[in-house]
Amino acid sequence: MSQPKNLVVAQSGGPSPVINNTLRGIVEMARDCQEIGKVYAARHGIEGVLREELLDLSAQCPDEVSLLRYTPAAGSIGTCRYKLLSNQQEDFERVIDVLRAHDVGYFIYIGGNDSMDTANKIAQLGQARGLDLVGIGGPKTIDNDVGDTEFKLIDHTPGYGSAAKYWMHAVQNANEENRGSCPADPVLVMQAMGRKIGFIPAAARLADPHREMPLQIYMAENPCSLEQLASQVNDQLRADGRCLVVISEGFDVGDLG
């Protein structure tokens, strides 16, 4: 039987409410896997690998690790926004050197699309440099945009469910605010995250499944002109005296932005 190899896990991008639960699952499963030795966490994502700031999660008490299930955000091991671009060969080589120095055979990067790509590139370079390295992406994006469009590989990404629930409550609260302030402010606009995909703004409909609110939802996937949008809002105002608009950050607003 070959000697166990160590594992490095890192987080990237904006944290989701359940990102630490993914981390917990990795640590607990690795503990029961004979092929894995120590589990290291890179402090503040890939930047922690570059700086060789690795935390030994294997040394943590199992009861402490289990608390990650209920720990929000990414404060436990930190995250980063640093991207390894294709032309940054020096950074890639540094990552491989650090992983080799710590006898790492498994690298897990929790994040969005860029993180999945980075994990793959690091694994490929490691193999090319003679390092037996497995790269794994841990999907984490509240936008729900990691995976295939048919949702056969990934039916949802951890974090989206929490974001959808948040928006359901946010729209319900905004509806009450709009109802109370409509004589002075008849239109209330809320912008939802999601540059290219509209799962979060679509979740606003959960607040009004019977379509009783004067709610309009605009997503990048279903574009319309500003003139059309204004016309539809005005129609809503004539019908209900107020309008609640949820719009995706990726919606094309033309000259406005």
Steps between C-alpha positions, in 0.01 A plus 500: 500500500637843406570760765215743575525841338401822669211721393478877466163675496450869425207738454458768238263781411208634699393272785159335504300418814597132474857516369640376832270199492678391182828545685367292791400219266844495340681480835272230641507283188878536466541384860339168407694457175814287523645656185512844662747603768475851639241757397639849457300818445656781300450825690312743275469280196765455236691791653558280803656236278727756335609625845519144635254584777344160561286415803497140623129422527578138589619624839163657576259334741219321310241684709650832390498393136134397525410857601593615149161369392339799669777756442411760235736689269863404442672626812616154607777465240440815296440561132651717229431666165843429355484327163775292345500615140639288218797734453599482868725198459716599795200479735399161364853367544507634857176317580645173371820550702303559822274200442801280428681623813205393715447166326159603370317267265156661516406863446141614552399853406158614623357780290334595174585453134847654523587278795393187315725602211790575734474159670510333159800703380697432818432127473607494135821691572575277796471192281724663240758570773496142624278564802223244549233758569121484488322833457141527621255787477254557783208693343403802707315786339171653602440580131443127437707523182758222539443187295316409184193680370295178514580455873600138449845535659400747772134564580581798723797663667521522879409850608233564239222362719594739780518792257159412355347486848660834587352664190158356571498671840662818364229541237225436753647773722547735204139445400382621839730802479376579150140463612551749781701759307337478158333845511848659504711218350277281283786305337751299704791346309718217631811380317589132536839338449566289193683651205405246236245275663174584671439238766516752784257757355277209397491393865315824576189328367510272806378802695186517287409155365137602440603818317317735732779759530560772240833328438703509180820297450760577233783260415790518256376187324177675400607848387274789412559866425480768766196637318326163534597476866371850572177427316442183703572681826259778404233241420552354848473845656172567324365165614627491861637842585843355575761263358777283641783433252766230544772526236811292437837677516566360152190655346593740219390848604655669198622856550408494870802291587 
